[in-house]
C-alpha cells in the first residue's frame, strides 16, 4: 500500500515542477519584451519632434543625452539581458535534472511496485505455511542485501582507518625523534653544566643530596632497591631509606633536565613495587615496608616540589633540594593510587590473620574465671568444648597479634596517621564479626556473655590507650558491640526497663535489639525469659527510627583511607647508603 502513495507523491512533485518552469518562462518572456520595448522607445525618441517627445512616458526625455552615456546604458542593458538568460538556462537545466531524477525514481518505484504485485499474486496462490516461509525468505534476502551494503561500508571505513593509523604512526615517529633530539641536546647541556659544578666543588661549591646514575644502570637500581630487597636487610638504618635514595636519583635526572630519565625511573619503580606486592601478597611485613616507602616517596615529591603549600616546614637547607625543572604532579597521583592499593592489601592480610581468632577469643574463651558456672542451662557443655578445642583462641592471642602488627608498622616508619587508620579498620572488623555471631547464636545471648564481652572490650580499650591509639576512632567502631553487651545485662521487665534500653542502644538497629531479646537465654530456671509483651513495647518505642533492614553488619566494609602530608626533617645530604644494597654504581655528586 505504501508504493502507490509514493508514486502519486512523485507525480504531484513532477507536475508542480513543470508548472513552476512554465511560470519562469513566462516571466523571462515578459522581461525580454519590456527590454525590447524600452530600447525601441529610446531609439524613436532620438528622431522624433520635441512635441512628440513631450507626450512619451520617459520622464527625462527633454534632457540632452550624451552618446557615450547612451552606449554605456545600452551595453548595461545587454549585459543584464545576458545575465538573465544565463540564470534562466541554469534554472532550466536544474529543473530538467530534477525532472530526470524524479522520473528515474518513478520508474524505480514502478518496477518495485510491479515486482511486489507479482510477488503478492504468487503469495496468494500459496498455502499459509508456504506464505510464511516465502515471507521469511524475502526478509532474509532483504537483510542479506543490507548486510552486504553495510559490509562494504565497513570495509571502506576500515581502509580509511588503516590509512589514518599509518599517517598517525608517521607523525608520532617524527614527534618522538624531535623530542629525543631536544632531550639529548638539553641533557648534553646540563651534563656540561654539572661537570662545571663538580669542578667547582673543590672550591666549596657542591651539589649535596644528588645521586648520579647512568641509564644502563637503571635495571640494576630497581632490582637491588625494589624487587630483590628484603626489609630485614635495612634493620637499623633510616626508615624508608629506598624512598630517599630514589628521590636523590630523581633529583639528578631533574638537574640534568632529562625528561626521559625521570619518566623511565618512576615508571620502573612503580612497576617494581607492584611486582613485589603481587609476589608477597600475604606478607604483612613486606606490604608494610612498601606502603611506608611509597608514602614517603610521595611525601618527598610534595615536600621538594617547589609548591609553597608543601614547603612551610622546610629548612633553608631542605629548600635547596627542591626540583628545578619538572612538575611531577601526575606521578604524585599515581603514587597516591598505589598507596591506596597497598593499604587495602595490608588490611586484607591483617584481617585474614585476625578473623579466625575473633569468635573464640571474644565469645567463647573464659577470660573471667568462674563464669563457666553461670552459663545458660543446656549450653555449658558446648561452650566449654569449643573453648577447649584445637581452634580455640584467647583474648591474649588477639592482643599478641595486634602487638606484632604495631611493632612492624612502627619499625618500618609508617606514618602514625596511617597506623591509626589500620587499627580503626581492624577494631571495626573485630566488632562486626563478634556482633554478627552474637546475633546468630542463642547460646551466646546471656547475662554471662554480656559480662565476658564487657571485660574483653575493656582489655582492648586499655591496649589502645597503651599504644596511644585511643584517638584513632577505633573505640567508636566498637560501640554497637558495647551496647549489645550492656543490653544482655540490663533488666528486661518493666516499662522503665524498655525506656532505658531504647535510650542506651542508639548504635544498634531495632531489628538487632529485637533479635538479641528474642535469643536471650536465662541463666537458670529461676530467671524469666523476655516476654513477648516487653519486646512489643520496645518495637513500639523504636518505630519512629529509620533503621536499615539489614540485621548483620558488613564486616568487610572498609573506611576510606587518607594519607595526610607528613614532611621529613631529614636532609638529603645526611642519607648514608649501606654497602649491603650493592649500589656502588650510584655516584654522589
Coordinates of C-alpha atoms in Angstrom, one line a residue:
X1 CA 0.0 0.0 0.0
X2 CA 2.9 2.4 0.6
X3 CA 4.2 2.1 -3.1
X4 CA 1.2 3.6 -4.9
X5 CA 1.2 6.5 -2.3
X6 CA 4.9 7.2 -3.1
X7 CA 4.2 7.0 -6.8
X8 CA 1.4 9.6 -6.5
X9 CA 3.6 11.9 -4.4
X10 CA 6.3 11.8 -7.1
X11 CA 3.8 12.6 -9.9
X12 CA 2.5 15.6 -7.9
X13 CA 6.1 16.8 -7.4
X14 CA 6.8 16.4 -11.1
X15 CA 3.6 18.4 -12.1
X16 CA 4.4 21.2 -9.7
X17 CA 8.0 21.4 -11.0
X18 CA 6.7 21.7 -14.6
X19 CA 4.2 24.4 -13.6
X20 CA 6.9 26.4 -11.9
X21 CA 9.1 26.0 -15.0
X22 CA 6.3 27.4 -17.2
X23 CA 5.9 30.4 -14.9
X24 CA 9.6 31.1 -15.1
X25 CA 9.5 31.0 -18.9
X26 CA 6.6 33.4 -19.0
X27 CA 8.4 35.8 -16.6
X28 CA 11.5 35.7 -18.9
X29 CA 9.4 36.5 -22.0
X30 CA 7.7 39.4 -20.3
X31 CA 11.0 40.8 -19.1
X32 CA 12.6 40.4 -22.6
X33 CA 9.6 42.2 -24.2
X34 CA 9.9 45.1 -21.7
X35 CA 13.6 45.4 -22.5
X36 CA 13.0 45.5 -26.3
X37 CA 10.1 48.0 -26.0
X38 CA 12.2 50.3 -23.8
X39 CA 15.1 50.1 -26.3
X40 CA 12.7 50.9 -29.3
X41 CA 11.2 53.9 -27.4
X42 CA 14.7 55.2 -26.7
X43 CA 15.7 55.0 -30.4
X44 CA 12.5 56.5 -31.5
X45 CA 12.9 59.4 -29.1
X46 CA 16.1 60.5 -30.8
X47 CA 14.4 61.0 -34.3
X48 CA 11.0 62.4 -33.2
X49 CA 9.9 66.1 -32.8
X50 CA 10.1 67.7 -29.3
X51 CA 6.3 67.9 -29.0
X52 CA 6.1 64.2 -29.6
X53 CA 8.8 63.5 -27.0
X54 CA 6.8 65.5 -24.5
X55 CA 3.9 63.1 -24.8
X56 CA 6.1 60.0 -24.2
X57 CA 6.4 58.2 -20.9
X58 CA 10.1 59.0 -20.4
X59 CA 10.4 61.5 -17.6
X60 CA 13.9 62.7 -18.6
X61 CA 13.3 62.7 -22.4
X62 CA 13.8 66.5 -22.7
X63 CA 17.3 66.3 -21.3
X64 CA 20.3 66.1 -23.6
X65 CA 21.8 62.5 -23.5
X66 CA 25.4 62.2 -24.4
X67 CA 26.2 59.5 -27.0
X68 CA 28.8 57.7 -24.8
X69 CA 26.3 57.6 -21.9
X70 CA 23.6 56.1 -24.2
X71 CA 26.1 53.5 -25.5
X72 CA 27.1 52.6 -21.9
X73 CA 23.5 52.3 -20.9
X74 CA 22.8 50.1 -23.9
X75 CA 25.7 47.8 -23.0
X76 CA 24.4 47.6 -19.4
X77 CA 21.0 46.6 -20.6
X78 CA 22.6 43.9 -22.9
X79 CA 24.7 42.6 -20.0
X80 CA 21.6 42.4 -17.8
X81 CA 19.9 40.6 -20.5
X82 CA 22.7 38.1 -20.9
X83 CA 22.8 37.6 -17.1
X84 CA 19.0 36.9 -17.0
X85 CA 19.4 34.5 -19.9
X86 CA 22.2 32.6 -18.1
X87 CA 20.1 32.4 -14.9
X88 CA 17.2 31.1 -17.0
X89 CA 19.3 28.5 -18.6
X90 CA 20.9 27.4 -15.3
X91 CA 17.4 27.2 -13.8
X92 CA 16.1 25.3 -16.7
X93 CA 19.0 22.8 -16.5
X94 CA 18.4 22.4 -12.8
X95 CA 14.7 21.7 -13.3
X96 CA 15.4 19.3 -16.1
X97 CA 17.9 17.4 -13.9
X98 CA 15.3 17.3 -11.1
X99 CA 12.7 16.1 -13.5
X100 CA 15.0 13.4 -14.8
X101 CA 15.8 12.3 -11.2
X102 CA 12.1 12.2 -10.3
X103 CA 11.3 10.3 -13.5
X104 CA 14.1 7.8 -12.6
X105 CA 12.6 7.4 -9.1
X106 CA 9.1 7.0 -10.6
X107 CA 10.4 4.2 -12.9
X108 CA 12.2 2.5 -10.0
X109 CA 9.1 2.7 -7.9
X110 CA 7.0 1.3 -10.8
X111 CA 9.4 -1.6 -11.1
X112 CA 9.3 -2.2 -7.4
X113 CA 5.5 -1.9 -7.4
X114 CA 5.3 -4.4 -10.3
X115 CA 7.6 -6.8 -8.5
X116 CA 5.7 -6.5 -5.3
X117 CA 2.4 -7.0 -7.1
X118 CA 3.8 -10.1 -8.8
X119 CA 5.2 -11.4 -5.5
X120 CA 1.9 -10.7 -3.8
X121 CA 0.0 -12.6 -6.6
X122 CA 2.3 -15.5 -6.2
X123 CA 1.9 -15.5 -2.5
X124 CA -1.9 -15.6 -2.7
X125 CA -1.6 -18.9 -4.6
X126 CA 0.5 -20.5 -1.8
X127 CA -0.7 -22.2 1.3
X128 CA -0.5 -20.3 4.7
X129 CA 2.6 -22.2 5.7
X130 CA 4.2 -21.6 2.3
X131 CA 3.3 -17.9 2.6
X132 CA 5.1 -17.6 5.9
X133 CA 8.2 -19.4 4.6
X134 CA 8.1 -17.2 1.4
X135 CA 7.8 -14.1 3.6
X136 CA 10.8 -15.2 5.7
X137 CA 12.9 -15.9 2.6
X138 CA 12.0 -12.4 1.3
X139 CA 13.0 -10.8 4.6
X140 CA 16.2 -12.8 4.7
X141 CA 17.0 -11.7 1.1
X142 CA 16.4 -8.1 2.1
X143 CA 18.6 -8.4 5.2
X144 CA 21.3 -10.1 3.2
X145 CA 21.4 -7.2 0.8
X146 CA 21.5 -4.7 3.6
X147 CA 24.3 -6.7 5.3
X148 CA 26.3 -6.6 2.1
X149 CA 25.8 -2.8 1.9
X150 CA 26.9 -2.4 5.5
X151 CA 29.9 -4.7 4.9
X152 CA 31.0 -2.7 2.0
X153 CA 30.7 0.5 4.2
X154 CA 32.7 -1.2 7.0
X155 CA 35.4 -2.2 4.6
X156 CA 35.7 1.4 3.3
X157 CA 35.8 2.7 6.9
X158 CA 38.5 0.1 7.9
X159 CA 40.5 1.1 4.9
X160 CA 40.3 4.7 5.9
X161 CA 41.2 3.8 9.5
X162 CA 44.3 1.9 8.4
X163 CA 45.3 4.9 6.3
X164 CA 44.9 7.3 9.2
X165 CA 46.7 5.0 11.6
X166 CA 49.6 4.8 9.2
X167 CA 49.7 8.6 9.0
X168 CA 49.5 8.9 12.8
X169 CA 52.4 6.5 13.3
X170 CA 54.5 8.5 10.8
X171 CA 53.7 11.8 12.6
X172 CA 54.3 10.2 16.1
X173 CA 57.7 8.9 14.9
X174 CA 58.6 12.4 13.7
X175 CA 57.5 13.9 17.1
X176 CA 59.4 11.3 19.1
X177 CA 62.5 11.8 17.0
X178 CA 62.2 15.5 17.5
X179 CA 61.6 15.2 21.3
X180 CA 64.6 12.8 21.6
X181 CA 66.8 15.2 19.8
X182 CA 65.8 18.0 22.0
X183 CA 66.2 15.9 25.2
X184 CA 69.6 14.8 24.0
X185 CA 70.7 18.4 23.4
X186 CA 69.3 19.5 26.8
X187 CA 71.0 16.5 28.5
X188 CA 74.3 17.4 27.0
X189 CA 74.0 21.0 28.0
X190 CA 73.0 20.0 31.6
X191 CA 75.8 17.4 31.8
X192 CA 78.3 20.1 30.8
X193 CA 76.9 22.4 33.5
X194 CA 77.0 19.6 36.0
X195 CA 80.7 18.9 35.1
X196 CA 81.5 22.6 35.7
X197 CA 79.6 22.5 39.0
X198 CA 81.6 19.4 40.0
X199 CA 84.8 21.1 39.2
X200 CA 83.7 24.0 41.4
X201 CA 83.1 21.6 44.3
X202 CA 86.7 21.7 45.2
X203 CA 86.3 25.4 45.7
X204 CA 83.4 24.9 48.2
X205 CA 80.6 24.8 45.6
X206 CA 78.8 21.4 45.9
X207 CA 75.5 19.7 45.0
X208 CA 74.7 17.6 48.0
X209 CA 71.8 15.2 48.0
X210 CA 72.1 14.1 44.4
X211 CA 72.9 10.6 43.2
X212 CA 74.1 10.2 39.6
X213 CA 73.3 7.0 37.7
X214 CA 73.6 6.0 34.1
X215 CA 70.6 4.9 32.0
X216 CA 72.1 1.4 31.6
X217 CA 72.2 1.0 35.4
X218 CA 68.5 1.6 35.9
X219 CA 67.6 -2.1 35.8
X220 CA 70.2 -2.9 38.5
X221 CA 69.0 0.0 40.6
X222 CA 65.4 -1.2 40.6
X223 CA 66.4 -4.8 41.2
X224 CA 68.7 -4.1 44.2
X225 CA 66.5 -1.4 45.7
X226 CA 63.0 -2.7 44.9
X227 CA 62.3 -6.2 43.5
X228 CA 65.0 -8.2 45.4
X229 CA 65.2 -6.1 48.6
X230 CA 64.3 -7.7 51.9
X231 CA 63.1 -5.5 54.7
X232 CA 65.4 -7.3 57.2
X233 CA 68.4 -6.0 55.2
X234 CA 67.7 -2.5 56.3
X235 CA 67.2 -3.1 60.0
X236 CA 69.0 -0.3 62.0
X237 CA 69.1 2.1 59.1
X238 CA 66.9 5.2 58.4
X239 CA 63.3 4.2 57.9
X240 CA 62.1 4.5 54.3
X241 CA 65.7 4.5 53.0
X242 CA 64.7 3.3 49.5
X243 CA 62.3 6.2 49.1
X244 CA 65.0 8.7 49.9
X245 CA 67.6 7.1 47.6
X246 CA 65.0 7.1 44.7
X247 CA 64.3 10.7 45.3
X248 CA 68.0 11.6 45.1
X249 CA 68.2 9.8 41.8
X250 CA 65.2 11.7 40.6
X251 CA 67.0 14.9 41.6
X252 CA 69.9 14.1 39.3
X253 CA 67.6 13.5 36.4
X254 CA 65.8 16.8 37.2
X255 CA 69.1 18.7 37.5
X256 CA 70.2 17.4 34.0
X257 CA 66.7 18.2 32.8
X258 CA 66.4 14.6 31.4
X259 CA 62.7 14.1 30.9
X260 CA 63.1 10.6 29.6
X261 CA 65.2 9.5 32.5
X262 CA 62.7 10.8 35.1
X263 CA 59.8 9.1 33.3
X264 CA 61.7 5.8 33.0
X265 CA 62.9 5.7 36.6
X266 CA 59.5 6.5 38.1
X267 CA 57.7 4.1 35.8
X268 CA 60.1 1.3 36.6
X269 CA 59.9 2.0 40.3
X270 CA 56.1 1.8 40.4
X271 CA 56.1 -1.4 38.3
X272 CA 58.7 -2.9 40.5
X273 CA 56.7 -2.2 43.7
X274 CA 53.6 -3.8 42.1
X275 CA 55.6 -6.9 41.2
X276 CA 56.9 -7.3 44.7
X277 CA 53.4 -6.9 46.2
X278 CA 51.9 -9.4 43.8
X279 CA 54.6 -11.9 44.8
X280 CA 54.3 -11.3 48.5
X281 CA 50.5 -10.8 48.7
X282 CA 50.3 -12.5 52.1
X283 CA 53.4 -11.0 53.8
X284 CA 52.4 -8.3 56.3
X285 CA 56.0 -7.1 56.9
X286 CA 56.8 -6.7 53.1
X287 CA 53.5 -5.0 52.4
X288 CA 54.0 -2.6 55.4
X289 CA 57.6 -1.9 54.1
X290 CA 56.4 -0.8 50.7
X291 CA 53.4 1.1 52.0
X292 CA 55.8 3.1 54.1
X293 CA 58.3 3.7 51.3
X294 CA 55.6 4.6 48.7
X295 CA 54.1 7.1 51.1
X296 CA 57.5 8.6 51.9
X297 CA 58.4 8.9 48.2
X298 CA 55.0 10.7 47.7
X299 CA 55.8 13.0 50.6
X300 CA 59.2 13.8 49.2
X301 CA 57.8 14.7 45.8
X302 CA 55.4 17.1 47.6
X303 CA 57.9 18.4 50.1
X304 CA 60.5 19.2 47.4
X305 CA 58.1 20.1 44.6
X306 CA 58.7 23.9 44.9
X307 CA 55.0 24.3 45.9
X308 CA 54.9 26.8 48.8
X309 CA 52.0 25.0 50.3
X310 CA 54.3 22.0 51.0
X311 CA 57.4 23.9 52.0
X312 CA 56.1 25.6 55.2
X313 CA 58.1 23.3 57.5
X314 CA 61.3 23.1 55.3
X315 CA 64.6 24.4 56.5
X316 CA 66.7 26.6 54.2
X317 CA 68.9 23.6 53.5
X318 CA 65.9 21.5 52.5
X319 CA 64.7 24.1 50.1
X320 CA 68.0 23.7 48.2
X321 CA 66.9 20.1 47.5
X322 CA 63.7 21.1 45.6
X323 CA 63.2 20.1 42.0
X324 CA 64.1 22.8 39.4
X325 CA 62.7 21.6 36.1
X326 CA 59.9 19.1 36.4
X327 CA 56.4 19.2 37.7
X328 CA 55.7 15.6 38.9
X329 CA 52.0 16.1 39.9
X330 CA 50.8 13.3 37.7
X331 CA 53.3 10.9 39.2
X332 CA 52.2 12.0 42.7
X333 CA 48.6 11.0 41.8
X334 CA 49.9 7.6 40.6
X335 CA 51.8 7.0 43.8
X336 CA 48.8 8.0 45.8
X337 CA 46.6 5.5 44.0
X338 CA 49.3 2.8 44.5
X339 CA 49.4 3.7 48.2
X340 CA 45.7 3.0 48.5
X341 CA 46.1 -0.4 46.8
X342 CA 48.9 -1.3 49.2
X343 CA 46.9 -0.2 52.2
X344 CA 44.0 -2.3 51.1
X345 CA 46.3 -5.3 50.7
X346 CA 47.7 -4.7 54.2
X347 CA 44.2 -4.6 55.7
X348 CA 43.3 -7.8 53.9
X349 CA 46.4 -9.6 55.2
X350 CA 45.8 -8.4 58.8
X351 CA 42.1 -9.3 58.7
X352 CA 43.0 -12.8 57.4
X353 CA 45.3 -13.4 60.4
X354 CA 42.8 -12.0 63.0
X355 CA 39.5 -13.2 61.8
X356 CA 39.9 -16.9 62.9
X357 CA 40.7 -15.8 66.4
X358 CA 37.8 -13.4 67.0
X359 CA 34.8 -15.6 67.8
X360 CA 36.7 -17.9 70.1
X361 CA 38.5 -15.1 71.9
X362 CA 35.6 -12.7 72.3
X363 CA 32.6 -15.0 72.9
X364 CA 33.8 -18.5 73.9
X365 CA 37.0 -18.3 75.8
X366 CA 36.6 -17.8 79.6
X367 CA 38.8 -14.7 80.3
X368 CA 36.9 -14.2 83.6
X369 CA 37.5 -17.2 85.9
X370 CA 34.3 -18.8 87.3
X371 CA 31.9 -17.6 84.6
X372 CA 31.5 -21.1 83.2
X373 CA 29.4 -21.9 86.3
X374 CA 26.8 -19.3 85.4
X375 CA 26.4 -20.1 81.7
X376 CA 22.9 -20.8 80.5
X377 CA 21.4 -24.2 81.3
X378 CA 21.9 -26.7 78.5
X379 CA 24.7 -24.7 76.8
X380 CA 27.7 -25.2 79.2
X381 CA 28.9 -28.3 77.5
X382 CA 29.0 -26.8 74.1
X383 CA 30.7 -23.6 75.2
X384 CA 33.4 -25.4 77.2
X385 CA 34.1 -27.9 74.5
X386 CA 34.5 -25.1 71.9
X387 CA 36.9 -23.3 74.2
X388 CA 39.0 -26.4 74.8
X389 CA 39.2 -27.3 71.1
X390 CA 42.3 -27.1 68.9
X391 CA 40.9 -24.0 67.2
X392 CA 40.3 -22.1 70.4
X393 CA 42.0 -18.7 70.9
X394 CA 42.1 -16.5 73.9
X395 CA 42.0 -12.7 74.0
X396 CA 45.7 -12.6 74.8
X397 CA 46.4 -14.2 71.3
X398 CA 44.4 -11.4 69.6
X399 CA 46.4 -8.8 71.6
X400 CA 49.7 -10.5 70.8
X401 CA 48.8 -10.4 67.1
X402 CA 48.0 -6.7 67.2
X403 CA 51.2 -6.1 69.1
X404 CA 53.0 -7.7 66.2
X405 CA 51.2 -5.6 63.7
X406 CA 52.0 -2.4 65.6
X407 CA 55.7 -3.2 66.1
X408 CA 56.2 -4.0 62.4
X409 CA 54.5 -0.8 61.3
X410 CA 56.5 1.4 63.7
X411 CA 59.8 -0.3 62.7
X412 CA 59.1 0.3 59.0
X413 CA 58.5 4.0 59.6
X414 CA 54.8 4.0 58.7
X415 CA 53.1 7.4 59.3
X416 CA 51.3 7.4 62.7
X417 CA 48.1 8.6 61.0
X418 CA 48.1 5.6 58.8
X419 CA 48.7 3.2 61.8
X420 CA 45.7 4.7 63.5
X421 CA 43.5 4.1 60.4
X422 CA 44.7 0.5 60.2
X423 CA 43.7 -0.3 63.8
X424 CA 40.4 1.6 63.4
X425 CA 39.6 -0.8 60.5
X426 CA 40.7 -3.9 62.4
X427 CA 38.7 -3.0 65.5
X428 CA 35.7 -2.4 63.3
X429 CA 36.2 -5.9 61.9
X430 CA 36.5 -7.4 65.4
X431 CA 33.3 -5.7 66.5
X432 CA 31.3 -6.6 63.4
X433 CA 32.3 -10.3 63.4
X434 CA 31.6 -10.7 67.1
X435 CA 28.2 -8.9 66.9
X436 CA 27.2 -11.0 63.9
X437 CA 27.9 -14.2 65.7
X438 CA 26.1 -12.9 68.8
X439 CA 23.0 -12.3 66.6
X440 CA 23.1 -15.8 65.2
X441 CA 23.9 -17.9 68.3
X442 CA 21.3 -18.5 71.0
X443 CA 23.9 -19.9 73.4
X444 CA 25.8 -16.6 73.3
X445 CA 22.9 -14.3 74.3
X446 CA 23.1 -14.5 78.0
X447 CA 24.0 -12.3 81.1
X448 CA 27.4 -14.1 81.5
X449 CA 28.3 -13.4 77.8
X450 CA 27.5 -9.8 78.3
X451 CA 29.8 -9.7 81.3
X452 CA 32.5 -11.5 79.3
X453 CA 32.2 -9.1 76.4
X454 CA 32.4 -6.0 78.5
X455 CA 35.6 -7.3 80.1
X456 CA 37.2 -8.2 76.7
X457 CA 36.2 -4.8 75.3
X458 CA 37.8 -3.0 78.3
X459 CA 41.0 -5.0 77.7
X460 CA 41.1 -3.9 74.0
X461 CA 40.4 -0.3 75.0
X462 CA 43.3 -0.5 77.5
X463 CA 45.6 -1.8 74.8
X464 CA 44.6 1.2 72.6
X465 CA 45.5 3.6 75.4
X466 CA 48.8 1.9 76.0
X467 CA 49.7 2.3 72.3
X468 CA 48.5 5.9 72.2
X469 CA 45.8 4.9 69.7
X470 CA 42.7 5.9 71.7
X471 CA 42.2 8.9 69.4
X472 CA 42.1 6.8 66.3
X473 CA 38.3 6.2 66.3
X474 CA 38.8 2.5 66.9
X475 CA 36.7 2.6 70.1
X476 CA 33.8 4.3 68.3
X477 CA 33.7 1.4 65.8
X478 CA 33.0 -1.0 68.7
X479 CA 30.0 1.0 70.0
X480 CA 27.4 -1.4 68.6
X481 CA 29.1 -4.4 70.4
X482 CA 29.5 -2.4 73.6
X483 CA 25.8 -1.6 73.6
X484 CA 24.9 -5.3 72.8
X485 CA 27.0 -6.4 75.8
X486 CA 25.1 -3.8 78.0
X487 CA 21.8 -5.0 76.6
X488 CA 22.5 -8.5 77.7
X489 CA 23.0 -7.3 81.3
X490 CA 20.1 -4.8 81.6
X491 CA 16.8 -5.7 83.2
X492 CA 14.1 -6.6 80.7
X493 CA 10.7 -6.5 82.5
X494 CA 9.1 -3.1 83.1
X495 CA 8.2 0.0 81.0
X496 CA 11.1 1.8 82.6
X497 CA 13.5 -1.0 81.5
X498 CA 12.2 -0.6 78.0
X499 CA 12.8 3.1 78.0
X500 CA 16.4 2.6 79.4
X501 CA 17.1 0.1 76.6
X502 CA 15.8 2.4 73.9
X503 CA 17.8 5.4 75.2
X504 CA 21.0 3.3 75.6
X505 CA 21.1 1.2 72.4
X506 CA 21.4 4.0 69.8
X507 CA 24.1 2.3 67.8
X508 CA 22.0 -0.9 67.4
X509 CA 19.1 -1.1 64.9
X510 CA 15.6 -2.0 66.1
X511 CA 16.0 -5.4 64.3
X512 CA 19.2 -6.1 66.1
X513 CA 17.8 -5.2 69.5
X514 CA 14.7 -7.4 69.0
X515 CA 16.8 -10.2 67.7
X516 CA 19.0 -10.2 70.9
X517 CA 16.0 -10.0 73.1
X518 CA 14.4 -13.0 71.3
X519 CA 17.6 -15.0 71.6
X520 CA 18.2 -14.1 75.2
X521 CA 18.6 -17.2 77.3
X522 CA 18.0 -17.3 81.1
X523 CA 20.9 -18.4 83.3
X524 CA 18.7 -20.9 85.1
X525 CA 15.1 -22.0 85.7
X526 CA 14.6 -19.1 88.2
X527 CA 15.3 -16.4 85.6
X528 CA 12.4 -15.5 83.4
X529 CA 12.6 -15.2 79.6
X530 CA 12.0 -11.9 77.9
X531 CA 8.2 -11.7 77.3
X532 CA 6.6 -11.0 74.0
X533 CA 4.8 -8.0 75.5
X534 CA 8.1 -6.5 76.5
X535 CA 9.6 -7.0 73.0
X536 CA 6.4 -5.3 71.5
X537 CA 6.9 -2.4 73.9
X538 CA 10.5 -2.0 72.6
X539 CA 9.3 -2.1 69.0
X540 CA 6.5 0.5 69.7
X541 CA 9.0 2.9 71.2
X542 CA 11.5 2.4 68.4
X543 CA 9.1 2.5 65.4
X544 CA 10.0 6.1 64.6
X545 CA 13.6 5.2 63.9
X546 CA 14.6 4.9 60.3
X547 CA 16.9 1.9 60.8
X548 CA 18.3 -0.2 58.0
X549 CA 16.6 -3.5 57.5
X550 CA 19.9 -5.4 57.4
X551 CA 20.4 -7.5 60.5
X552 CA 24.1 -8.3 60.2
X553 CA 27.0 -5.9 59.8
X554 CA 29.2 -5.9 56.7
X555 CA 32.4 -6.9 58.4
X556 CA 34.3 -6.4 55.1
X557 CA 33.3 -2.8 54.9
X558 CA 36.4 -0.6 54.5
X559 CA 36.7 3.0 55.7
X560 CA 38.2 5.5 53.2
X561 CA 41.9 5.9 53.8
X562 CA 43.6 9.3 54.0
X563 CA 47.3 10.0 53.6
X564 CA 48.0 13.3 55.2
X565 CA 51.1 15.2 54.1
X566 CA 54.0 14.3 56.5
X567 CA 57.2 16.1 55.6
X568 CA 60.6 14.7 56.8
X569 CA 63.1 16.6 58.9
X570 CA 66.0 14.8 57.3
X571 CA 68.2 16.5 54.7
X572 CA 69.2 14.5 51.6
X573 CA 72.9 15.0 52.2
X574 CA 72.7 13.2 55.6
X575 CA 71.5 9.9 53.9
X576 CA 74.1 7.2 54.0
X577 CA 73.8 4.2 51.6
X578 CA 74.9 0.9 53.2
X579 CA 77.1 -1.4 51.3
X580 CA 74.6 -4.3 51.6
X581 CA 72.4 -2.6 49.0
X582 CA 75.1 -3.1 46.3
X583 CA 74.5 0.3 44.8
X584 CA 78.2 1.1 44.0
X585 CA 77.3 2.4 40.6
X586 CA 75.5 5.4 42.2
X587 CA 77.8 8.4 42.4
X588 CA 77.3 11.2 45.0
X589 CA 77.7 14.5 43.1

